[in-house]
mmCIF file of C-alpha atoms and ligand atoms in Angstrom:
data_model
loop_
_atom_site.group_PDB
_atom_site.id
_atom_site.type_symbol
_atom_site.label_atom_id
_atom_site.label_comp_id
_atom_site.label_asym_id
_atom_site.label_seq_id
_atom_site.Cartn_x
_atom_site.Cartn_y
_atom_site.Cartn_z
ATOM 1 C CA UNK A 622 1.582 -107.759 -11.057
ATOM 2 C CA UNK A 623 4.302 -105.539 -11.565
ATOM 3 C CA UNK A 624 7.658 -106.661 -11.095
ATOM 4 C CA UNK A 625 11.059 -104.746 -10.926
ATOM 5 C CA UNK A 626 14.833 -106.135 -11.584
ATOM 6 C CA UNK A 627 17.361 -106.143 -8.728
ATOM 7 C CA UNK A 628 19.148 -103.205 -10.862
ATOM 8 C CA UNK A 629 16.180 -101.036 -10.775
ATOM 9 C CA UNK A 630 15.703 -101.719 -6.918
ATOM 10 C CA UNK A 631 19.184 -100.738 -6.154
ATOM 11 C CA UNK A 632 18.862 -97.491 -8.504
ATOM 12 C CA UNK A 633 15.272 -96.437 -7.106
ATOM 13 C CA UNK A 634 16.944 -97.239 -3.082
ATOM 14 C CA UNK A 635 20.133 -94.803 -4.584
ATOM 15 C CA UNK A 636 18.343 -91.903 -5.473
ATOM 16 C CA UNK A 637 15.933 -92.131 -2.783
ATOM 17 C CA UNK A 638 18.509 -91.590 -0.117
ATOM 18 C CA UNK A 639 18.295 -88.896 2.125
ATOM 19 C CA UNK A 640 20.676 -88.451 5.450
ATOM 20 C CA UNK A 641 19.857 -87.009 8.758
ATOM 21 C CA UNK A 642 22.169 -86.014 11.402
ATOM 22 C CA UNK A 643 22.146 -89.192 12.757
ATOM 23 C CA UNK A 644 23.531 -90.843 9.492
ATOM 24 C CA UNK A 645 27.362 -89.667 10.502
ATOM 25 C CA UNK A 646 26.847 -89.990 13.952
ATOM 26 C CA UNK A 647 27.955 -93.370 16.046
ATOM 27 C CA UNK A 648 28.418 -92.888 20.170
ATOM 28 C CA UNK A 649 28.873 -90.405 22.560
ATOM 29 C CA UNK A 650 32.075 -89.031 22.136
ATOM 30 C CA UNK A 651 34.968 -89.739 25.189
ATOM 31 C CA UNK A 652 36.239 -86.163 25.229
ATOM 32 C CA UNK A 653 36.077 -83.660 28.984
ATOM 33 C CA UNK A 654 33.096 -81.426 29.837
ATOM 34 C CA UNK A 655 34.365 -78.539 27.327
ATOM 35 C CA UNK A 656 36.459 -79.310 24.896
ATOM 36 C CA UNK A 657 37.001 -78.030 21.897
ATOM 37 C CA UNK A 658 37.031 -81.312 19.955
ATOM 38 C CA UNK A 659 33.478 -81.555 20.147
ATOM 39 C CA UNK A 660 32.865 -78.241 18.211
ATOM 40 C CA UNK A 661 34.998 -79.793 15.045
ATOM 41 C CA UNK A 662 33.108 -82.671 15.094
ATOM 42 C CA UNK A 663 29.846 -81.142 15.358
ATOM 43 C CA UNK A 664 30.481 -79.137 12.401
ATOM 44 C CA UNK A 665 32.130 -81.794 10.236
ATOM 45 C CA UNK A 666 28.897 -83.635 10.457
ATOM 46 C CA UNK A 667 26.479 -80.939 10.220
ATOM 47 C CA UNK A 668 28.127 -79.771 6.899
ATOM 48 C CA UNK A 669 28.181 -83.036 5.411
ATOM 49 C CA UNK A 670 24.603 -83.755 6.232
ATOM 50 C CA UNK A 671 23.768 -80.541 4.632
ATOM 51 C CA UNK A 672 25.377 -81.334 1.424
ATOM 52 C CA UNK A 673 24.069 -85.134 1.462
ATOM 53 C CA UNK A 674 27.172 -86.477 1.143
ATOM 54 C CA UNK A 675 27.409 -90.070 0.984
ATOM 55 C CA UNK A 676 28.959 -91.433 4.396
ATOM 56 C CA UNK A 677 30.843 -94.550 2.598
ATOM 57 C CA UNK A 678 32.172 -92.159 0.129
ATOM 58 C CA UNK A 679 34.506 -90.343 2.937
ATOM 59 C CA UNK A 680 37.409 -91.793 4.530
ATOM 60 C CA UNK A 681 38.554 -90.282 8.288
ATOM 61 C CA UNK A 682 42.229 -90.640 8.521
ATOM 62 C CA UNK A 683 43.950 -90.109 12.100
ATOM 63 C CA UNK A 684 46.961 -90.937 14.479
ATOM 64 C CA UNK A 685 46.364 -91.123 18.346
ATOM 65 C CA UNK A 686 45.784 -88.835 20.418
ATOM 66 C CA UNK A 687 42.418 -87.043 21.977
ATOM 67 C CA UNK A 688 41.633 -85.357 18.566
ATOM 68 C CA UNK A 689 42.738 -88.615 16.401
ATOM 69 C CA UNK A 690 39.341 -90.133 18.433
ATOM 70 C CA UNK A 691 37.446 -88.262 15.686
ATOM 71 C CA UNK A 692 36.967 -90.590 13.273
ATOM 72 C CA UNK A 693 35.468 -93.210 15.504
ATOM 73 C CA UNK A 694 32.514 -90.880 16.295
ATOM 74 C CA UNK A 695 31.695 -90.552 12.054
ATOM 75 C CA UNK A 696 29.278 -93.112 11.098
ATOM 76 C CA UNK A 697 32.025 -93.137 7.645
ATOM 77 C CA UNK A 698 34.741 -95.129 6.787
ATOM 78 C CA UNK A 699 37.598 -94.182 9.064
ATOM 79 C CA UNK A 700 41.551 -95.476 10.085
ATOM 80 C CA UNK A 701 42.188 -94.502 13.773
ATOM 81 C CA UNK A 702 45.839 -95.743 12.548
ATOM 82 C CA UNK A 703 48.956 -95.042 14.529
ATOM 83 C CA UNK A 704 50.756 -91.731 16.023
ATOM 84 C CA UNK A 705 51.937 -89.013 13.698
ATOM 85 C CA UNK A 706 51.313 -91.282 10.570
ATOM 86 C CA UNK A 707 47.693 -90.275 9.748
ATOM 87 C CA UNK A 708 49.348 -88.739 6.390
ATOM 88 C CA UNK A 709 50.849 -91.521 4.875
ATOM 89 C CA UNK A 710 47.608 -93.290 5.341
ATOM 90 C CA UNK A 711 45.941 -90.686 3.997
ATOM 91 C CA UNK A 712 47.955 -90.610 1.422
ATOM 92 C CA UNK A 713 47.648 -93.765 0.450
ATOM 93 C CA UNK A 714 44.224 -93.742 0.515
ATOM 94 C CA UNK A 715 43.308 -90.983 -1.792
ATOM 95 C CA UNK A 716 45.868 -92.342 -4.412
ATOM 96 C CA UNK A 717 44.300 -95.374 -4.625
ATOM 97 C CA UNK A 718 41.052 -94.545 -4.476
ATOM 98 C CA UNK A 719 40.663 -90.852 -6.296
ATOM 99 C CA UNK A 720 36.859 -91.630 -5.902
ATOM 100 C CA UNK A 721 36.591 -91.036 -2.085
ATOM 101 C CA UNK A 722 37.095 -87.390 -0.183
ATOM 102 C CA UNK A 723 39.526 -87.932 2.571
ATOM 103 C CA UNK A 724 39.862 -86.093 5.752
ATOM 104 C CA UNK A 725 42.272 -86.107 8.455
ATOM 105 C CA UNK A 726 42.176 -85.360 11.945
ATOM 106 C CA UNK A 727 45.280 -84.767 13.909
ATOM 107 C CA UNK A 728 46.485 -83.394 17.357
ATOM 108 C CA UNK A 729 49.548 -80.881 17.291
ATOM 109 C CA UNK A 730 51.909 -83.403 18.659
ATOM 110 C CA UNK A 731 50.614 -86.098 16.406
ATOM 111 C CA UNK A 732 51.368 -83.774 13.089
ATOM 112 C CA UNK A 733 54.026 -81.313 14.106
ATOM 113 C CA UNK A 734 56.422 -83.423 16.249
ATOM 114 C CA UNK A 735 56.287 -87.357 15.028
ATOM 115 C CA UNK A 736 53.970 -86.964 12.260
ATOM 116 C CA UNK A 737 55.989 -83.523 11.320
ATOM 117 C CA UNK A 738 58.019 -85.016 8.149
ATOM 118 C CA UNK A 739 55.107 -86.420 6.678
ATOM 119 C CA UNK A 740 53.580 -83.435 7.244
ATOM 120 C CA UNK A 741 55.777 -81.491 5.207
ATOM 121 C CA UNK A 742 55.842 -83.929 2.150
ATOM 122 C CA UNK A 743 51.885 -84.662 2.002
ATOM 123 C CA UNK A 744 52.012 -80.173 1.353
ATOM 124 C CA UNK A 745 54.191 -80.629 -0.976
ATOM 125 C CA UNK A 746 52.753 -83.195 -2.927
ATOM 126 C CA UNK A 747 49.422 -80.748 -2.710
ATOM 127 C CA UNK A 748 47.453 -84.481 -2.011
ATOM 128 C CA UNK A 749 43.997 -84.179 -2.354
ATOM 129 C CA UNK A 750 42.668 -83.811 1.366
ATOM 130 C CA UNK A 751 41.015 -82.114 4.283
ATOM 131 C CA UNK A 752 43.573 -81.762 6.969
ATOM 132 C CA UNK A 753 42.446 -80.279 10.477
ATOM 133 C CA UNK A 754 45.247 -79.886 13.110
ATOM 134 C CA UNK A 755 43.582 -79.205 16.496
ATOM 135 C CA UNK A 756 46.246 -77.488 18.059
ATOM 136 C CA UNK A 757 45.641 -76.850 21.977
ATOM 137 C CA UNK A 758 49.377 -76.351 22.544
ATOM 138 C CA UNK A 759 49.585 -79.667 24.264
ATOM 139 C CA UNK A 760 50.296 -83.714 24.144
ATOM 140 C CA UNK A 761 46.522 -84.195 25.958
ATOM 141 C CA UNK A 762 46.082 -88.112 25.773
ATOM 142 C CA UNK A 763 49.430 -88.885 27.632
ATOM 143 C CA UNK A 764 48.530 -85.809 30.025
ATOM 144 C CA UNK A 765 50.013 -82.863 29.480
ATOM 145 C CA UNK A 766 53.457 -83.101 27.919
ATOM 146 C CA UNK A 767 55.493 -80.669 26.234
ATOM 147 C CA UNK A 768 54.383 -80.281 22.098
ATOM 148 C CA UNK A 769 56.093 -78.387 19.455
ATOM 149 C CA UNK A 770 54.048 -75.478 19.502
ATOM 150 C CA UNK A 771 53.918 -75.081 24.065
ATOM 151 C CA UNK A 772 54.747 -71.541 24.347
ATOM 152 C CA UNK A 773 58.310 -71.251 26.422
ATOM 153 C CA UNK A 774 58.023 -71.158 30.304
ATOM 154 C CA UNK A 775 55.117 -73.370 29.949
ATOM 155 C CA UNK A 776 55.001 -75.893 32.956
ATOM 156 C CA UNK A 777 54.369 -79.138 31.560
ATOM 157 C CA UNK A 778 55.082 -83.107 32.843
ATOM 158 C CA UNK A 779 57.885 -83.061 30.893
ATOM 159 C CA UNK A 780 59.031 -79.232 31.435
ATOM 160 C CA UNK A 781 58.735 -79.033 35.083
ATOM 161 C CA UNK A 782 60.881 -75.991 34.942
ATOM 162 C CA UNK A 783 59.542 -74.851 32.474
ATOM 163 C CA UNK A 784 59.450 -75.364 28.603
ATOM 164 C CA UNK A 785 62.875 -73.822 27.561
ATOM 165 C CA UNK A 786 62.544 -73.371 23.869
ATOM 166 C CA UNK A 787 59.336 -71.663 22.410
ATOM 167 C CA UNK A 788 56.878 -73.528 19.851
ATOM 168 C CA UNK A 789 57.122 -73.042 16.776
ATOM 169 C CA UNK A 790 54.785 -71.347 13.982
ATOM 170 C CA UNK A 791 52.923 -73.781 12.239
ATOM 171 C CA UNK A 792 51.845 -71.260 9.525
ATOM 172 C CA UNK A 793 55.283 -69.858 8.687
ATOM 173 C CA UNK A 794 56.766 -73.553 8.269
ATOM 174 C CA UNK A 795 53.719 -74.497 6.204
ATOM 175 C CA UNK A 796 54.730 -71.323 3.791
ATOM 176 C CA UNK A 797 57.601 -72.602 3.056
ATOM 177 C CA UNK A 798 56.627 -75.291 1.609
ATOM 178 C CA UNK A 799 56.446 -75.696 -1.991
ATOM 179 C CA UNK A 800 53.290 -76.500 -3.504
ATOM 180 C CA UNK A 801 51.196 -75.821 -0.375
ATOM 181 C CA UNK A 802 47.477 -74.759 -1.901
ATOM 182 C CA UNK A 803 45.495 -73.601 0.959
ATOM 183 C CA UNK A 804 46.174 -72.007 4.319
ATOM 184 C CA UNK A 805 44.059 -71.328 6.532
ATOM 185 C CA UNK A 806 43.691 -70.406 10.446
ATOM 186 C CA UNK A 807 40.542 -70.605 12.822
ATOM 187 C CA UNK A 808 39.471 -71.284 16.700
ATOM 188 C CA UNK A 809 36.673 -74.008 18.081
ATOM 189 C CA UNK A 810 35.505 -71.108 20.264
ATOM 190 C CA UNK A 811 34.009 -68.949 16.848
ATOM 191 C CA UNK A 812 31.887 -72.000 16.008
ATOM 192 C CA UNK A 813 30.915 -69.888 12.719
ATOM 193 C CA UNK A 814 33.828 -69.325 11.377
ATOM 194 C CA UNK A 815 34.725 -72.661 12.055
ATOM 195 C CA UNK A 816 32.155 -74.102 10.549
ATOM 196 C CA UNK A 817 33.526 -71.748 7.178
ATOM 197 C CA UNK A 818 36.579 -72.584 7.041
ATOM 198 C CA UNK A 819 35.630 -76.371 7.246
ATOM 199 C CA UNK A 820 33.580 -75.781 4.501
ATOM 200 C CA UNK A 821 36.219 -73.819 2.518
ATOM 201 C CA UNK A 822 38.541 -75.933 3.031
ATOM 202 C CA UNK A 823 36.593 -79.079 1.967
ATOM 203 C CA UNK A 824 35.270 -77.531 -1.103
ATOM 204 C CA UNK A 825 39.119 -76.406 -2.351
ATOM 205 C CA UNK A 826 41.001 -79.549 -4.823
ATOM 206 C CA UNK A 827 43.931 -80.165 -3.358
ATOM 207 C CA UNK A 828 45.604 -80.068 -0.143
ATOM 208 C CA UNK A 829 43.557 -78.299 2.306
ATOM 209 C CA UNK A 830 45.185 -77.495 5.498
ATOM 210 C CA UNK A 831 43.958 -75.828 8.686
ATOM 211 C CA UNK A 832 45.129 -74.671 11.853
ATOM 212 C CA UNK A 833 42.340 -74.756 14.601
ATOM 213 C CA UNK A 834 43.166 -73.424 17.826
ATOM 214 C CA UNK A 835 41.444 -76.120 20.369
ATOM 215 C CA UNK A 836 40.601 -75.747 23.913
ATOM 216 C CA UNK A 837 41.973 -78.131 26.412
ATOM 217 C CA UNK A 838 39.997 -77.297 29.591
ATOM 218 C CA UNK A 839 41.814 -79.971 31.623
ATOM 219 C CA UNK A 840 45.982 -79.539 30.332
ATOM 220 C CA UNK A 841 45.900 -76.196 29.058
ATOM 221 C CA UNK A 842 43.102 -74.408 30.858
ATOM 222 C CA UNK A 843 44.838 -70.801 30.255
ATOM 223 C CA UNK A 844 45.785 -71.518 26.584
ATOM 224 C CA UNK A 845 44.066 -68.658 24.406
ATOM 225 C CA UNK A 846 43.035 -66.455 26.813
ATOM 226 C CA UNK A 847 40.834 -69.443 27.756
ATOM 227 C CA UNK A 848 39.401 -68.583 24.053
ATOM 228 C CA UNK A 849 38.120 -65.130 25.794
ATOM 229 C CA UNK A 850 37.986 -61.514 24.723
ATOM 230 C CA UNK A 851 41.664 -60.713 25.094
ATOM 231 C CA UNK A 852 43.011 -63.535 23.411
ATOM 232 C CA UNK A 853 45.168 -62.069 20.859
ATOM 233 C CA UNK A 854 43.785 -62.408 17.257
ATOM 234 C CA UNK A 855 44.537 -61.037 14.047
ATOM 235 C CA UNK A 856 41.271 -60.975 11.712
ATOM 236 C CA UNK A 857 41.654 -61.630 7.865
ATOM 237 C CA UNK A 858 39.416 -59.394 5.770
ATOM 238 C CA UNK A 859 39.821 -61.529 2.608
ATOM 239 C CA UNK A 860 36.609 -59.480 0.737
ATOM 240 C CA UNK A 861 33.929 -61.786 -0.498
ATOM 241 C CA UNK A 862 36.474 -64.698 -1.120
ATOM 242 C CA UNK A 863 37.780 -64.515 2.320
ATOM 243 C CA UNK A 864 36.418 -66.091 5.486
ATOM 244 C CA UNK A 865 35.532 -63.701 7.403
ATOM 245 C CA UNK A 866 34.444 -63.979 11.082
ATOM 246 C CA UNK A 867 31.218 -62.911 12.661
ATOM 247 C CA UNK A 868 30.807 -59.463 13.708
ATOM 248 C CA UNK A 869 30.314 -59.296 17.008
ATOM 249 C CA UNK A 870 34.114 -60.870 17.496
ATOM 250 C CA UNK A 871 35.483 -58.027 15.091
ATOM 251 C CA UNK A 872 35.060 -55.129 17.831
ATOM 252 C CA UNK A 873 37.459 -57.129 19.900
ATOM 253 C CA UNK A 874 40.707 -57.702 17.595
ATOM 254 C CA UNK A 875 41.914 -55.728 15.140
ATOM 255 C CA UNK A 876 41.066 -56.890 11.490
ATOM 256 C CA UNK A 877 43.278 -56.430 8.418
ATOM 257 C CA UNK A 878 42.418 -56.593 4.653
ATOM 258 C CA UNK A 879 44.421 -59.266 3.179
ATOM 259 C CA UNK A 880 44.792 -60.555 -0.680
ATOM 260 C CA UNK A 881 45.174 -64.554 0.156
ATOM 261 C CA UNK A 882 46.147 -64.740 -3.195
ATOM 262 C CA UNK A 883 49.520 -62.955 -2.882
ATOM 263 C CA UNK A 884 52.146 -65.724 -1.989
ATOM 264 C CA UNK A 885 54.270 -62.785 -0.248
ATOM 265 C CA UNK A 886 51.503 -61.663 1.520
ATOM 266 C CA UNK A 887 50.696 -64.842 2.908
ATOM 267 C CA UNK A 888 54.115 -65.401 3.631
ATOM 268 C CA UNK A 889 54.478 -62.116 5.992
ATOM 269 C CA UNK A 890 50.655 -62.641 7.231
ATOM 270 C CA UNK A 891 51.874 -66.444 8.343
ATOM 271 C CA UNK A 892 55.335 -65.026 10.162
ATOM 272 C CA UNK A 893 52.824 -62.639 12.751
ATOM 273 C CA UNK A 894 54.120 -62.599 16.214
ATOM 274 C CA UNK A 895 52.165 -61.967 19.171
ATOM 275 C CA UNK A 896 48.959 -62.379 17.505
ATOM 276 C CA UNK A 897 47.425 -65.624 15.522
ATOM 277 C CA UNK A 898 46.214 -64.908 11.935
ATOM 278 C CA UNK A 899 42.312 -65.668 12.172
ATOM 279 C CA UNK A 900 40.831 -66.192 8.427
ATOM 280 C CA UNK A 901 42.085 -67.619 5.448
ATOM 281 C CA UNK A 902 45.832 -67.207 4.728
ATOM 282 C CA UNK A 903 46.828 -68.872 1.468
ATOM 283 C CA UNK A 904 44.614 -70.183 -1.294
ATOM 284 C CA UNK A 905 46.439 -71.315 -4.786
ATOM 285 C CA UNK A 906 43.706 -73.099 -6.823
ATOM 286 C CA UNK A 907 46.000 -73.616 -9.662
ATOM 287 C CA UNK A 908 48.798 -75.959 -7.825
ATOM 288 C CA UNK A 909 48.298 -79.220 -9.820
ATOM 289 C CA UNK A 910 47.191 -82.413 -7.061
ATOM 290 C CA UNK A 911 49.691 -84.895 -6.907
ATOM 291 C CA UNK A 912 47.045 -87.015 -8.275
ATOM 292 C CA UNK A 913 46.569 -85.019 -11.046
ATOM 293 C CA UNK A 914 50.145 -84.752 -12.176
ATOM 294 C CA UNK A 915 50.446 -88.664 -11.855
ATOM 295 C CA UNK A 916 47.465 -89.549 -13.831
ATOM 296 C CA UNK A 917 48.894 -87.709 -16.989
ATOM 297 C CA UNK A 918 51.950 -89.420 -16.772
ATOM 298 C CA UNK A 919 50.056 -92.601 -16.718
ATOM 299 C CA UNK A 920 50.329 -94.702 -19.902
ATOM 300 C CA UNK A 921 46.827 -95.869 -19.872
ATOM 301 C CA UNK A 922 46.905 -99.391 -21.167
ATOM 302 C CA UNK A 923 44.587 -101.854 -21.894
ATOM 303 C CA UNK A 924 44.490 -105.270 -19.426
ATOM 304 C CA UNK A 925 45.829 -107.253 -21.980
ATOM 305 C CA UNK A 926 48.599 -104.837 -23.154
ATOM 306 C CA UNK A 927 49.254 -104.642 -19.260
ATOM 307 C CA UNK A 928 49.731 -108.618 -19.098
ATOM 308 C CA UNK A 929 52.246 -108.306 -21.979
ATOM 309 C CA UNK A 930 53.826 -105.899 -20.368
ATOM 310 C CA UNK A 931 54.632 -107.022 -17.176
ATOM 311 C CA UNK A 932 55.343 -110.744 -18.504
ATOM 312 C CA UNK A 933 58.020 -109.151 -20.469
ATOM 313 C CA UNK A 934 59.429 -107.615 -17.439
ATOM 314 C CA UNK A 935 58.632 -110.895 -15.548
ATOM 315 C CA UNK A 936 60.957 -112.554 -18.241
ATOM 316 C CA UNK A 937 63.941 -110.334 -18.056
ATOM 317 C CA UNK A 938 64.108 -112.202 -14.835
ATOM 318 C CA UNK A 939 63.644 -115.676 -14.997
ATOM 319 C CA UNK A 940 65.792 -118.598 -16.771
ATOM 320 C CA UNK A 941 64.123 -118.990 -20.350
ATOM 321 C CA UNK A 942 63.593 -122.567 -21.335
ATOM 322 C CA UNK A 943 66.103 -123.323 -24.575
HETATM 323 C C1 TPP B 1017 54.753 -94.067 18.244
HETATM 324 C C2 TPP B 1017 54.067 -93.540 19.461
HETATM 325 N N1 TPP B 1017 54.710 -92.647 20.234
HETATM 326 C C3 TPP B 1017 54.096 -92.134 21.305
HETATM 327 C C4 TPP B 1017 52.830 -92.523 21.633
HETATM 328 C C5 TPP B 1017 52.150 -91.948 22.853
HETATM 329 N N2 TPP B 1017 51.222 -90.894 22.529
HETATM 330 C C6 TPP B 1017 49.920 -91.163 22.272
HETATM 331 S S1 TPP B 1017 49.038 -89.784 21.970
HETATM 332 C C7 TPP B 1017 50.410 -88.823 22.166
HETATM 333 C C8 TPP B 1017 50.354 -87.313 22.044
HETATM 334 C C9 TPP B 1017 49.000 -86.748 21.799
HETATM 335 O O1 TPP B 1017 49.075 -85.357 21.662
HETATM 336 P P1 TPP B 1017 48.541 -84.610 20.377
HETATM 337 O O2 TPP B 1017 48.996 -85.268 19.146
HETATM 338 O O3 TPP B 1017 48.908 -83.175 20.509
HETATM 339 O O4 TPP B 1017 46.962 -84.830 20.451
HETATM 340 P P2 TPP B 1017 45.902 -84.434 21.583
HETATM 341 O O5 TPP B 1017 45.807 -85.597 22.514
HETATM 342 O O6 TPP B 1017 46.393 -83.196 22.259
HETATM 343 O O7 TPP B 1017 44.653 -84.214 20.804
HETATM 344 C C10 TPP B 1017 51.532 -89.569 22.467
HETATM 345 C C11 TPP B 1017 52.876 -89.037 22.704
HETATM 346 C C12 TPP B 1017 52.178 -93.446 20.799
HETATM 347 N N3 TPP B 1017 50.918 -93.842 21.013
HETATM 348 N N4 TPP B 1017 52.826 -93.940 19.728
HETATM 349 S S1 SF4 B 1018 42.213 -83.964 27.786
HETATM 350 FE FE1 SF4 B 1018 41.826 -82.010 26.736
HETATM 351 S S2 SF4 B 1018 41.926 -82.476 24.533
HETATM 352 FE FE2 SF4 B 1018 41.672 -84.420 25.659
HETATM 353 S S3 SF4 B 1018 39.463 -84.792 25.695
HETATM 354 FE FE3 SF4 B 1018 39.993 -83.746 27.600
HETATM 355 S S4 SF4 B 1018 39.689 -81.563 27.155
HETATM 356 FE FE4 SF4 B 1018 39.780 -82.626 25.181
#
């Protein structure tokens, strides 16, 4: 009879493996009839099935809020941790463990307004990470409060006159920061380009980070034009680099060539008015990861040199016996 080892089982179950949908799927998701969260997570599964990547090798990071539910509905590992600090989690996470891809889901409220400070610092340090802001203008969990990017005049629970000060531009602060790697701009209502910029974005090393207009059908029903045919958009021609969007939406906006490459032109690109930059805005492959920069400053030591090491500290401390 032919036997195999334990070792060989586990190997032949490895490289058998093969997902389906259903691998990064768990319930039903609790979002409304309609909104746009369901289109992120649709793709974010989809591609991952198509590449076969292995569900306990990704990590979903979030804060609260209706987009932070995202990570509950991937069959991966996942922290649904606390409002606005999905980052430092994140953070924390792909330090630690260089081995996993991390992804982060946030609301606009969640990263721009509590979360905004680590937002600015996890750019910086050019972390290695997916990070999708689904932006639908609006705090939707607590029902319909005031966020940092609700256009002025918008009537909100907390702005019953009114909101008095505009938003702000997520893509011109994120230009400013140093380091940033990757920019990048898209809507759940083109479910295409979507699902390329998810994939761009998860294929570039370092931070990835992407703006997706979302559609809040119950707070924000006339956000975006309602994602119609006169919402105002500004398509990126980036040539064969780019991500462009499909061609029946290009009749309907104007589309501009733009070099993603050029900082400055990214810069002005990111500072539009009246329109929102749809495409990729920004892409720097050759910002070092803080990861990267970190590991070379290492001193890689063996575990007993380590021992030594840190008793010697240890002792610098403690009362020597004469
Ligand atoms: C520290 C803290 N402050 C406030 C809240 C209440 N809270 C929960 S979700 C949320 C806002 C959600 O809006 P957003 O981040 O834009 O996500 P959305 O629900 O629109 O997806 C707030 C204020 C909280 N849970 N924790
Ligand atoms: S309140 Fe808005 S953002 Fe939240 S689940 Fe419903 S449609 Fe989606």
């Amino acid at each position: 009879m032919n036997t195999i080892t334990a070792k060989e089982f586990t190997e032949i179950e490895c490289s058998d493996r093969s997902y389906e949908l259903e691998d990064y799927e768990t319930e039903t998701p609790r979002w409304c009839k309609g909104c746009g969260d369901f289109g992120v997570l649709s793709v974010v599964q989809k591609y991952l099935q198509e590449k076969q990547v292995d569900p306990e090798s990704v990590v979903c990071c979030s804060g609260i809020g209706c987009s932070s539910r995202l990570p509950h509905y991937m069959k991966t590992y996942g922290f649904h941790s606390i409002h606005g600090r999905a980052l430092p989690v994140a953070t924390g996470v792909a330090l630690m463990r260089p081995d996993l891809q991390v992804l982060v889901v946030m609301g606009d409220g969640d990263c721009f307004s509590i979360g905004g400070n680590h937002w600015l610092h996890a750019a910086r340090y050019n972390m290695n990470a997916t990070v999708l802001v689904l932006d639908n203008e609006v705090y939707a969990l607590t029902k319909k409060q005031v966020s940092p990017t609700t256009r002025a005049g918008t009537l909100t629970n907390t702005t019953p006159r009114g909101a008095y000060v505009g938003g702000l531009n997520p893509l011109s602060v994120y230009m400013g920061i140093s380091n940033r790697s990757f920019l990048a701009q898209t809507a759940t209502w083109l479910p295409g380009h979507l699902e390329k910029t998810f994939r761009a974005a998860w294929e570039h090393k370092g931070l990835s980070f992407v703006r997706v207009l979302q559609r809040c059908p119950v707070f924000m029903p006339d956000a975006f034009d309602a994602g119609g045919v006169n919402f105002p958009a500004l398509f990126l021609d980036g040539g064969d680099e780019g991500i462009p969007v499909e061609k029946g939406f290009l009749k309907k906006s104007p589309t501009v060539k733009h070099d993603f490459t050029d900082v400055n032109a990214a810069q002005k690109i990111a500072q539009t008015e009246d329109m929102e930059p749809i495409g990729l805005i920004y892409k720097n492959t050759d910002t070092p990861t803080y990861q990267d920069i970190r590991e070379s400053r290492i001193a890689h030591l063996s575990r007993s040199e380590l021992v030594s090491k840190l008793n010697e500290e240890i002792n610098k401390y403690s009362v020597q016996p004469k």
